[in-house]
Amino acid sequence: MAVHNATGHYHHGDLGNALLQAAEQLLQEWGVGGFSLRDVARVAGVSHAAPYRHFRDKAALLRALAGRGFERLRAALAAAAAGQRGPEQSLIEATRIYVYTAVQNPGMTRLMFGGVIDAEEDVGCARAQAAVLDVLAGIIRAGLQVGAFRDRDPQELALVAWSTLHGLALLAGSAQLDVDPDDTAQLEAVVRSVAQNILYGISRS
Amino acid sequence: MAVHNATGHYHHGDLGNALLQAAEQLLQEWGVGGFSLRDVARVAGVSHAAPYRHFRDKAALLRALAGRGFERLRAALAAAAAGQRGPEQSLIEATRIYVYTAVQNPGMTRLMFGGVIDAEEDVGCARAQAAVLDVLAGIIRAGLQVGAFRDRDPQELALVAWSTLHGLALLAGSAQLDVDPDDTAQLEAVVRSVAQNILYGISRS
DNA sequence: ACCTGAACACCGTTCAAGT
DNA sequence: ACCTGAACACCGTTCAAGT
């Protein structure tokens, strides 16, 4: 077992993880542009050169962090979509998850969707991002199969649903849409009207 | 008339403007995070300290640049929305403008909508941003007045329309949506399906 | 009034050296 | 194998000095 940095020269055995945790803390506290790689190392209690043993550069660390965000969002979406009465309800729940996640974690939202990272540069990150989309696409496919949605190109339906959720998430995650993270009634109203709008667009009849 | 920097020590009389032009060129070429304030000064042909006579800091220059983007988008939207047969057609044209603008100028789009700047810090920028929204809100109001849209809260209708356009613009302006800027047919398909979706949601019957 | 050049505190990244 | 500390080229910002 390695010696802790405060008492010796080596960090514990899982610095990669510790760096990601430190980075997430700084992301929440200071936003995407508000911290440096040196800050991350500082918070993790290692020298500013140590992160380079675990990540190729700062962008790689940010991609890994975004990958975690994508995976969490995917899991939350999948859990919310499952066990609903039908694809329409699943879509409403997915919208709710998107909005709440964005409002409660604006920094991570901006990191994931604000064009800060290039997910394609990292296989894991790209896969995690694609998996988020897959949940949405799965809901669309299920709706088409049971005849709940308009018989159009699934990709077309997914695009409009995705655009709307994406836009709402970024608006909610920035100061542009002034929602109070604790005002449940307001959040519910936003979820309802936006989800309703998507459903009007893609539901049959 | 001031002496040009290449031949003397002073720049021409409109360095503020020249800096914004240089910044826009770099924004198009290298993206939001791809250039420094010192690069801007370099391209404009002045010392790296000169910009501080015209902008409080780098963020202020970026806000001024985004303000130009907002104003241009507003003008394009207003021109496209005017002289249409009805509010539905205006909304479709507005969607077209949004998509084309975003695809053709991804850097500016990300600067305007990607959470890079805080528009509220600059009165002009905030006003220009609000004016973009006002065009959208105007279309909604017009539609409500002639009874074309559902009799719901105008703000609610504007939110769903805005979310969708916003999301689409950011998707189109990032690598996430792989649209070819020169593939008109593909762009038209995107515009049609997304605009249609918004209209399904807000149109009466 | 407007711009320059030196200066300062920072940053991302590299690398020889330590254990 | 993993981490440190010095080093390098950069950056944003400030400020005395020049015209």
Short mmCIF file of C-alpha atoms (C1' of nucleotides) in Angstrom, two decimals:
data_model
loop_
_atom_site.label_atom_id
_atom_site.label_comp_id
_atom_site.label_asym_id
_atom_site.label_seq_id
_atom_site.Cartn_x
_atom_site.Cartn_y
_atom_site.Cartn_z
CA MET A 1 0.00 0.00 0.00
CA ALA A 2 1.48 3.29 -1.11
CA VAL A 3 2.20 6.13 1.29
CA HIS A 4 -0.16 9.08 1.26
CA ASN A 5 1.23 12.30 -0.10
CA ALA A 6 0.65 14.28 3.08
CA THR A 7 2.92 11.94 5.00
CA GLY A 8 5.30 10.76 2.31
CA HIS A 9 6.14 11.11 -1.34
CA TYR A 10 3.69 8.75 -3.02
CA HIS A 11 0.00 9.03 -3.55
CA HIS A 12 -2.47 6.21 -2.91
CA GLY A 13 -2.91 3.62 -5.60
CA ASP A 14 -5.73 5.22 -7.55
CA LEU A 15 -4.62 8.70 -8.50
CA GLY A 16 -6.47 8.56 -11.83
CA ASN A 17 -9.73 8.29 -9.96
CA ALA A 18 -8.75 10.83 -7.34
CA LEU A 19 -7.95 13.34 -10.09
CA LEU A 20 -11.33 12.84 -11.72
CA GLN A 21 -13.04 13.36 -8.38
CA ALA A 22 -11.05 16.52 -7.75
CA ALA A 23 -11.85 17.76 -11.24
CA GLU A 24 -15.55 17.15 -10.74
CA GLN A 25 -15.54 19.04 -7.49
CA LEU A 26 -13.83 22.00 -9.16
CA LEU A 27 -16.21 21.74 -12.11
CA GLN A 28 -19.21 22.02 -9.82
CA GLU A 29 -17.68 24.85 -7.86
CA TRP A 30 -16.10 26.98 -10.56
CA GLY A 31 -17.57 25.90 -13.89
CA VAL A 32 -15.91 24.67 -17.05
CA GLY A 33 -13.43 27.48 -17.54
CA GLY A 34 -12.88 28.18 -13.88
CA PHE A 35 -10.13 25.76 -13.00
CA SER A 36 -6.74 24.63 -14.27
CA LEU A 37 -5.11 21.23 -14.45
CA ARG A 38 -2.73 22.49 -11.80
CA ASP A 39 -5.72 23.19 -9.55
CA VAL A 40 -6.87 19.62 -10.05
CA ALA A 41 -3.46 18.31 -9.04
CA ARG A 42 -3.42 20.68 -6.06
CA VAL A 43 -6.81 19.48 -4.81
CA ALA A 44 -5.74 15.86 -5.29
CA GLY A 45 -2.60 16.62 -3.32
CA VAL A 46 0.00 15.82 -5.97
CA SER A 47 2.48 17.82 -8.01
CA HIS A 48 1.28 19.55 -11.17
CA ALA A 49 3.14 17.03 -13.31
CA ALA A 50 1.58 13.95 -11.73
CA PRO A 51 -1.65 13.97 -13.78
CA TYR A 52 0.41 13.30 -16.91
CA ARG A 53 1.05 9.73 -15.72
CA HIS A 54 -2.72 9.14 -15.97
CA PHE A 55 -4.00 11.43 -18.72
CA ARG A 56 -2.31 12.45 -21.92
CA ASP A 57 -3.27 16.10 -21.39
CA LYS A 58 -5.91 18.33 -19.85
CA ALA A 59 -8.37 17.64 -22.68
CA ALA A 60 -8.07 13.90 -22.03
CA LEU A 61 -8.94 14.38 -18.36
CA LEU A 62 -11.95 16.48 -19.33
CA ARG A 63 -13.10 13.82 -21.79
CA ALA A 64 -12.82 11.14 -19.12
CA LEU A 65 -14.82 13.34 -16.77
CA ALA A 66 -17.48 13.95 -19.41
CA GLY A 67 -17.56 10.18 -20.01
CA ARG A 68 -18.58 9.72 -16.40
CA GLY A 69 -21.29 12.32 -16.84
CA PHE A 70 -22.60 10.60 -19.97
CA GLU A 71 -22.64 7.22 -18.24
CA ARG A 72 -24.52 8.61 -15.25
CA LEU A 73 -27.04 10.34 -17.48
CA ARG A 74 -27.52 7.16 -19.51
CA ALA A 75 -28.16 5.11 -16.40
CA ALA A 76 -30.62 7.68 -15.04
CA LEU A 77 -32.44 7.89 -18.38
CA ALA A 78 -32.62 4.12 -18.73
CA ALA A 79 -33.94 3.72 -15.20
CA ALA A 80 -36.54 6.44 -15.72
CA ALA A 81 -37.66 5.12 -19.09
CA ALA A 82 -38.02 1.54 -17.88
CA GLY A 83 -41.17 0.48 -16.11
CA GLN A 84 -43.38 3.17 -17.58
CA ARG A 85 -46.82 2.53 -18.99
CA GLY A 86 -45.78 3.30 -22.52
CA PRO A 87 -43.27 5.09 -24.73
CA GLU A 88 -45.03 8.42 -24.27
CA GLN A 89 -44.62 8.22 -20.51
CA SER A 90 -41.02 7.08 -20.99
CA LEU A 91 -40.32 10.15 -23.09
CA ILE A 92 -41.85 12.43 -20.49
CA GLU A 93 -39.72 10.84 -17.77
CA ALA A 94 -36.63 11.13 -19.94
CA THR A 95 -37.35 14.83 -20.37
CA ARG A 96 -37.71 15.21 -16.63
CA ILE A 97 -34.35 13.51 -16.01
CA TYR A 98 -32.67 15.69 -18.61
CA VAL A 99 -34.02 18.91 -17.14
CA TYR A 100 -33.31 18.05 -13.52
CA THR A 101 -29.81 16.80 -14.29
CA ALA A 102 -29.00 19.95 -16.26
CA VAL A 103 -30.38 22.29 -13.62
CA GLN A 104 -28.65 20.53 -10.76
CA ASN A 105 -25.32 20.14 -12.51
CA PRO A 106 -24.83 22.97 -14.97
CA GLY A 107 -21.04 22.61 -15.08
CA MET A 108 -21.13 18.96 -16.08
CA THR A 109 -23.90 19.69 -18.57
CA ARG A 110 -21.84 22.33 -20.26
CA LEU A 111 -18.82 20.05 -20.29
CA MET A 112 -20.82 17.24 -21.88
CA PHE A 113 -22.85 19.22 -24.40
CA GLY A 114 -21.31 22.67 -24.72
CA GLY A 115 -18.75 21.75 -27.34
CA VAL A 116 -15.93 21.96 -24.80
CA ILE A 117 -14.67 18.45 -25.48
CA ASP A 118 -14.37 16.43 -28.67
CA ALA A 119 -15.83 13.08 -27.62
CA GLU A 120 -14.54 11.38 -30.78
CA GLU A 121 -10.98 11.70 -29.50
CA ASP A 122 -11.71 9.19 -26.74
CA VAL A 123 -13.34 5.83 -27.49
CA GLY A 124 -14.83 5.48 -24.02
CA CYS A 125 -16.24 8.99 -24.04
CA ALA A 126 -17.67 8.60 -27.53
CA ARG A 127 -19.29 5.30 -26.61
CA ALA A 128 -20.76 6.76 -23.42
CA GLN A 129 -22.18 9.68 -25.38
CA ALA A 130 -23.63 7.39 -28.02
CA ALA A 131 -25.19 5.26 -25.27
CA VAL A 132 -27.12 8.29 -24.02
CA LEU A 133 -28.54 8.80 -27.48
CA ASP A 134 -29.31 5.09 -27.70
CA VAL A 135 -31.68 5.33 -24.75
CA LEU A 136 -33.61 8.05 -26.58
CA ALA A 137 -33.52 6.10 -29.83
CA GLY A 138 -34.74 3.02 -27.93
CA ILE A 139 -37.78 4.89 -26.66
CA ILE A 140 -38.51 6.06 -30.20
CA ARG A 141 -38.15 2.52 -31.59
CA ALA A 142 -40.43 1.10 -28.90
CA GLY A 143 -43.02 3.74 -29.69
CA LEU A 144 -42.87 2.95 -33.39
CA GLN A 145 -43.23 -0.76 -32.72
CA VAL A 146 -46.40 -0.41 -30.70
CA GLY A 147 -47.74 2.11 -33.19
CA ALA A 148 -47.71 5.01 -30.74
CA PHE A 149 -45.57 7.27 -32.89
CA ARG A 150 -45.87 8.61 -36.42
CA ASP A 151 -44.56 6.27 -39.06
CA ARG A 152 -41.60 8.44 -40.03
CA ASP A 153 -37.89 7.83 -40.23
CA PRO A 154 -36.77 6.89 -36.68
CA GLN A 155 -33.66 9.03 -37.10
CA GLU A 156 -35.83 12.00 -37.98
CA LEU A 157 -37.98 11.51 -34.90
CA ALA A 158 -34.92 11.04 -32.73
CA LEU A 159 -33.36 14.24 -34.11
CA VAL A 160 -36.29 16.44 -33.18
CA ALA A 161 -36.58 14.86 -29.73
CA TRP A 162 -32.86 15.15 -29.19
CA SER A 163 -32.68 18.77 -30.40
CA THR A 164 -35.37 19.79 -27.99
CA LEU A 165 -33.92 17.99 -24.98
CA HIS A 166 -30.46 19.21 -25.86
CA GLY A 167 -31.59 22.82 -26.18
CA LEU A 168 -33.60 22.68 -23.00
CA ALA A 169 -30.72 21.11 -21.08
CA LEU A 170 -28.31 23.80 -22.21
CA LEU A 171 -30.75 26.62 -21.58
CA ALA A 172 -31.50 25.24 -18.15
CA GLY A 173 -27.82 24.68 -17.45
CA SER A 174 -26.86 28.24 -18.37
CA ALA A 175 -28.13 31.49 -16.99
CA GLN A 176 -30.23 31.99 -20.13
CA LEU A 177 -33.25 30.21 -18.72
CA ASP A 178 -33.79 31.50 -15.24
CA VAL A 179 -35.19 28.49 -13.46
CA ASP A 180 -34.79 28.08 -9.74
CA PRO A 181 -33.27 24.61 -9.11
CA ASP A 182 -35.45 24.28 -6.01
CA ASP A 183 -38.72 25.47 -7.52
CA THR A 184 -40.23 22.07 -8.28
CA ALA A 185 -43.46 23.52 -9.59
CA GLN A 186 -41.63 25.62 -12.14
CA LEU A 187 -39.45 22.72 -13.22
CA GLU A 188 -42.49 20.50 -13.61
CA ALA A 189 -44.19 23.12 -15.77
CA VAL A 190 -41.15 23.27 -18.04
CA VAL A 191 -40.95 19.49 -18.27
CA ARG A 192 -44.64 19.18 -19.03
CA SER A 193 -44.81 21.78 -21.76
CA VAL A 194 -41.63 20.68 -23.51
CA ALA A 195 -42.40 16.96 -23.30
CA GLN A 196 -45.93 17.65 -24.47
CA ASN A 197 -44.57 19.54 -27.43
CA ILE A 198 -42.34 16.69 -28.48
CA LEU A 199 -45.22 14.26 -28.16
CA TYR A 200 -47.54 16.45 -30.22
CA GLY A 201 -44.92 16.31 -32.90
CA ILE A 202 -44.20 12.62 -32.97
CA SER A 203 -47.34 10.91 -31.64
CA ARG A 204 -49.73 9.31 -34.13
CA SER A 205 -52.97 11.30 -34.49
CA MET B 1 -5.04 60.77 -39.59
CA ALA B 2 -2.99 58.41 -37.45
CA VAL B 3 0.05 56.60 -38.75
CA HIS B 4 -0.33 52.90 -39.50
CA ASN B 5 1.49 50.58 -37.17
CA ALA B 6 3.59 48.99 -39.91
CA THR B 7 5.12 52.34 -40.74
CA GLY B 8 4.92 54.12 -37.43
CA HIS B 9 3.88 53.79 -33.84
CA TYR B 10 0.15 54.48 -33.94
CA HIS B 11 -2.71 52.45 -35.26
CA HIS B 12 -5.53 53.81 -37.42
CA GLY B 13 -8.38 55.54 -35.67
CA ASP B 14 -10.68 52.56 -35.17
CA LEU B 15 -8.70 49.92 -33.34
CA GLY B 16 -11.75 48.72 -31.40
CA ASN B 17 -13.38 47.71 -34.65
CA ALA B 18 -10.19 46.26 -36.07
CA LEU B 19 -9.77 44.09 -32.98
CA LEU B 20 -13.30 42.74 -33.31
CA GLN B 21 -12.67 41.93 -36.96
CA ALA B 22 -9.43 40.17 -36.12
CA ALA B 23 -11.15 38.26 -33.33
CA GLU B 24 -13.92 37.14 -35.65
CA GLN B 25 -11.42 35.90 -38.20
CA LEU B 26 -9.61 33.89 -35.53
CA LEU B 27 -12.92 32.63 -34.17
CA GLN B 28 -13.89 31.29 -37.59
CA GLU B 29 -10.48 29.78 -38.17
CA TRP B 30 -9.66 28.29 -34.76
CA GLY B 31 -12.85 28.11 -32.76
CA VAL B 32 -13.78 29.57 -29.40
CA GLY B 33 -10.86 28.20 -27.39
CA GLY B 34 -8.33 28.32 -30.19
CA PHE B 35 -7.00 31.84 -29.91
CA SER B 36 -5.67 34.25 -27.32
CA LEU B 37 -6.14 37.95 -26.81
CA ARG B 38 -2.50 38.29 -27.75
CA ASP B 39 -3.27 36.58 -31.07
CA VAL B 40 -6.02 39.12 -31.67
CA ALA B 41 -3.62 41.98 -31.04
CA ARG B 42 -1.04 40.33 -33.29
CA VAL B 43 -3.50 39.95 -36.19
CA ALA B 44 -4.63 43.54 -35.72
CA GLY B 45 -0.99 44.64 -35.79
CA VAL B 46 -0.74 46.18 -32.34
CA SER B 47 1.01 45.31 -29.11
CA HIS B 48 -0.61 42.83 -26.73
CA ALA B 49 -1.45 45.60 -24.31
CA ALA B 50 -3.26 47.79 -26.83
CA PRO B 51 -6.64 45.98 -26.63
CA TYR B 52 -6.97 47.13 -23.03
CA ARG B 53 -7.56 50.69 -24.22
CA HIS B 54 -10.75 49.44 -25.93
CA PHE B 55 -11.97 46.47 -23.88
CA ARG B 56 -11.83 45.95 -20.14
CA ASP B 57 -10.56 42.39 -20.59
CA LYS B 58 -10.73 39.40 -22.92
CA ALA B 59 -14.23 38.48 -21.77
CA ALA B 60 -15.43 41.98 -22.67
CA LEU B 61 -14.06 41.64 -26.20
CA LEU B 62 -15.77 38.26 -26.58
CA ARG B 63 -19.05 39.74 -25.35
CA ALA B 64 -18.78 42.56 -27.86
CA LEU B 65 -18.10 40.00 -30.59
CA ALA B 66 -21.08 37.88 -29.53
CA GLY B 67 -23.18 41.04 -29.54
CA ARG B 68 -22.37 41.46 -33.23
CA GLY B 69 -23.40 37.86 -33.80
CA PHE B 70 -26.69 38.36 -31.99
CA GLU B 71 -27.44 41.53 -33.94
CA ARG B 72 -26.71 39.83 -37.26
CA LEU B 73 -28.86 36.84 -36.34
CA ARG B 74 -31.68 39.13 -35.24
CA ALA B 75 -31.59 41.03 -38.50
CA ALA B 76 -31.55 37.80 -40.54
CA LEU B 77 -34.43 36.34 -38.53
CA ALA B 78 -36.49 39.51 -38.79
CA ALA B 79 -35.93 39.70 -42.55
CA ALA B 80 -36.85 36.04 -43.01
CA ALA B 81 -39.93 36.23 -40.81
CA ALA B 82 -41.26 39.34 -42.50
CA GLY B 83 -43.26 39.04 -45.69
CA GLN B 84 -44.32 35.44 -45.16
CA ARG B 85 -47.85 34.21 -45.73
CA GLY B 86 -48.43 33.56 -42.05
CA PRO B 87 -46.83 32.89 -38.68
CA GLU B 88 -46.33 29.20 -39.50
CA GLN B 89 -44.30 30.08 -42.57
CA SER B 90 -42.41 32.70 -40.56
CA LEU B 91 -41.49 30.06 -38.00
CA ILE B 92 -40.27 27.69 -40.70
CA GLU B 93 -38.12 30.45 -42.21
CA ALA B 94 -36.77 31.34 -38.79
CA THR B 95 -35.77 27.73 -38.28
CA ARG B 96 -34.03 27.73 -41.64
CA ILE B 97 -32.05 30.84 -40.77
CA TYR B 98 -31.05 29.38 -37.40
CA VAL B 99 -29.83 26.13 -38.92
CA TYR B 100 -27.95 27.69 -41.80
CA THR B 101 -26.34 30.30 -39.60
CA ALA B 102 -25.22 27.68 -37.09
CA VAL B 103 -23.85 25.32 -39.74
CA GLN B 104 -22.03 28.06 -41.58
CA ASN B 105 -20.61 29.70 -38.49
CA PRO B 106 -20.10 27.13 -35.76
CA GLY B 107 -17.53 29.20 -33.88
CA MET B 108 -19.79 32.23 -33.54
CA THR B 109 -22.72 29.99 -32.64
CA ARG B 110 -20.80 28.40 -29.81
CA LEU B 111 -19.64 31.82 -28.63
CA MET B 112 -23.21 33.13 -28.62
CA PHE B 113 -25.01 30.13 -27.16
CA GLY B 114 -22.44 27.78 -25.68
CA GLY B 115 -22.24 29.44 -22.30
CA VAL B 116 -18.83 30.91 -23.08
CA ILE B 117 -19.87 34.46 -22.33
CA ASP B 118 -22.16 35.96 -19.71
CA ALA B 119 -24.27 38.32 -21.76
CA GLU B 120 -25.66 40.01 -18.64
CA GLU B 121 -22.25 41.56 -17.95
CA ASP B 122 -22.62 43.77 -21.03
CA VAL B 123 -25.75 45.85 -21.60
CA GLY B 124 -25.32 45.90 -25.37
CA CYS B 125 -24.73 42.19 -25.58
CA ALA B 126 -27.67 41.39 -23.31
CA ARG B 127 -29.94 43.66 -25.34
CA ALA B 128 -28.80 42.11 -28.62
CA GLN B 129 -29.44 38.63 -27.25
CA ALA B 130 -32.87 39.61 -25.97
CA ALA B 131 -33.66 41.11 -29.36
CA VAL B 132 -33.07 37.72 -31.01
CA LEU B 133 -35.59 36.16 -28.65
CA ASP B 134 -37.96 39.03 -29.33
CA VAL B 135 -38.17 38.09 -32.99
CA LEU B 136 -39.23 34.58 -32.01
CA ALA B 137 -41.65 35.89 -29.41
CA GLY B 138 -43.06 38.26 -32.04
CA ILE B 139 -43.82 35.38 -34.38
CA ILE B 140 -45.54 33.56 -31.53
CA ARG B 141 -47.58 36.64 -30.61
CA ALA B 142 -48.62 37.15 -34.23
CA GLY B 143 -49.70 33.53 -34.46
CA LEU B 144 -51.77 33.82 -31.30
CA GLN B 145 -53.44 37.01 -32.56
CA VAL B 146 -54.62 35.48 -35.81
CA GLY B 147 -55.65 32.32 -33.96
CA ALA B 148 -53.09 30.10 -35.67
CA PHE B 149 -51.49 28.84 -32.47
CA ARG B 150 -52.82 27.06 -29.40
CA ASP B 151 -54.24 29.41 -26.79
CA ARG B 152 -51.53 28.76 -24.24
CA ASP B 153 -49.17 31.00 -22.32
CA PRO B 154 -47.04 32.80 -24.95
CA GLN B 155 -43.96 32.33 -22.80
CA GLU B 156 -44.57 28.60 -22.72
CA LEU B 157 -44.88 28.43 -26.49
CA ALA B 158 -41.78 30.56 -26.93
CA LEU B 159 -39.84 28.30 -24.56
CA VAL B 160 -40.49 25.13 -26.51
CA ALA B 161 -39.77 26.82 -29.82
CA TRP B 162 -36.63 28.38 -28.43
CA SER B 163 -35.40 25.15 -26.83
CA THR B 164 -35.71 23.30 -30.09
CA LEU B 165 -34.03 25.97 -32.22
CA HIS B 166 -31.33 26.39 -29.60
CA GLY B 167 -30.64 22.68 -29.40
CA LEU B 168 -30.63 22.27 -33.13
CA ALA B 169 -28.30 25.22 -33.61
CA LEU B 170 -25.82 23.86 -31.08
CA LEU B 171 -26.00 20.33 -32.46
CA ALA B 172 -25.52 21.64 -35.97
CA GLY B 173 -22.72 23.93 -34.85
CA SER B 174 -20.82 21.14 -33.13
CA ALA B 175 -19.56 17.87 -34.50
CA GLN B 176 -22.40 16.05 -32.76
CA LEU B 177 -24.78 16.40 -35.67
CA ASP B 178 -22.87 15.46 -38.77
CA VAL B 179 -24.43 17.68 -41.39
CA ASP B 180 -22.51 18.69 -44.47
CA PRO B 181 -22.71 22.51 -44.72
CA ASP B 182 -22.94 22.19 -48.52
CA ASP B 183 -25.56 19.42 -48.64
CA THR B 184 -28.62 21.61 -49.16
CA ALA B 185 -30.99 18.66 -49.42
CA GLN B 186 -29.90 17.34 -46.05
CA LEU B 187 -30.16 20.77 -44.44
CA GLU B 188 -33.63 21.23 -45.88
CA ALA B 189 -34.73 17.87 -44.49
CA VAL B 190 -33.51 18.86 -41.04
CA VAL B 191 -35.23 22.24 -41.23
CA ARG B 192 -38.47 20.68 -42.43
CA SER B 193 -38.73 17.97 -39.78
CA VAL B 194 -37.74 20.19 -36.89
CA ALA B 195 -39.94 23.10 -37.93
CA GLN B 196 -42.80 20.70 -38.56
CA ASN B 197 -42.36 19.30 -35.09
CA ILE B 198 -42.54 22.71 -33.44
CA LEU B 199 -45.66 23.53 -35.46
CA TYR B 200 -47.36 20.26 -34.53
CA GLY B 201 -46.78 21.26 -30.94
CA ILE B 202 -48.03 24.81 -31.04
CA SER B 203 -50.49 24.99 -33.93
CA ARG B 204 -54.20 24.95 -33.17
CA SER B 205 -55.76 21.61 -34.20
"C1'" DA C 1 -5.42 60.30 -26.03
"C1'" DC C 2 -3.39 56.18 -27.56
"C1'" DC C 3 0.08 52.80 -27.77
"C1'" DT C 4 4.50 50.20 -26.36
"C1'" DG C 5 7.61 47.18 -23.73
"C1'" DA C 6 8.81 45.34 -19.48
"C1'" DA C 7 7.04 42.95 -15.72
"C1'" DC C 8 4.12 39.61 -12.87
"C1'" DA C 9 1.64 35.73 -11.70
"C1'" DC C 10 -0.22 32.21 -13.84
"C1'" DC C 11 -0.88 28.09 -17.14
"C1'" DG C 12 -0.05 23.49 -19.99
"C1'" DT C 13 3.51 20.48 -20.98
"C1'" DT C 14 8.08 18.16 -20.90
"C1'" DC C 15 11.85 15.87 -18.80
"C1'" DA C 16 15.72 14.54 -15.98
"C1'" DA C 17 16.00 12.95 -11.51
"C1'" DG C 18 14.51 10.64 -7.39
"C1'" DT C 19 12.31 6.42 -4.65
"C1'" DA D 1 6.15 2.13 -11.88
"C1'" DC D 2 5.02 6.45 -10.09
"C1'" DC D 3 5.93 10.97 -8.62
"C1'" DT D 4 8.67 15.49 -8.04
"C1'" DG D 5 10.83 19.93 -9.18
"C1'" DA D 6 12.92 22.69 -12.49
"C1'" DA D 7 12.34 24.44 -16.91
"C1'" DC D 8 10.03 26.37 -21.25
"C1'" DA D 9 6.95 28.75 -23.96
"C1'" DC D 10 2.91 30.67 -23.50
"C1'" DC D 11 -1.12 33.53 -21.51
"C1'" DG D 12 -4.04 37.57 -19.26
"C1'" DT D 13 -3.33 41.75 -17.05
"C1'" DT D 14 -0.97 45.92 -15.21
"C1'" DC D 15 1.75 49.95 -15.48
"C1'" DA D 16 5.38 53.27 -16.18
"C1'" DA D 17 7.06 55.39 -20.11
"C1'" DG D 18 6.90 57.26 -24.70
"C1'" DT D 19 4.66 60.25 -28.66
#
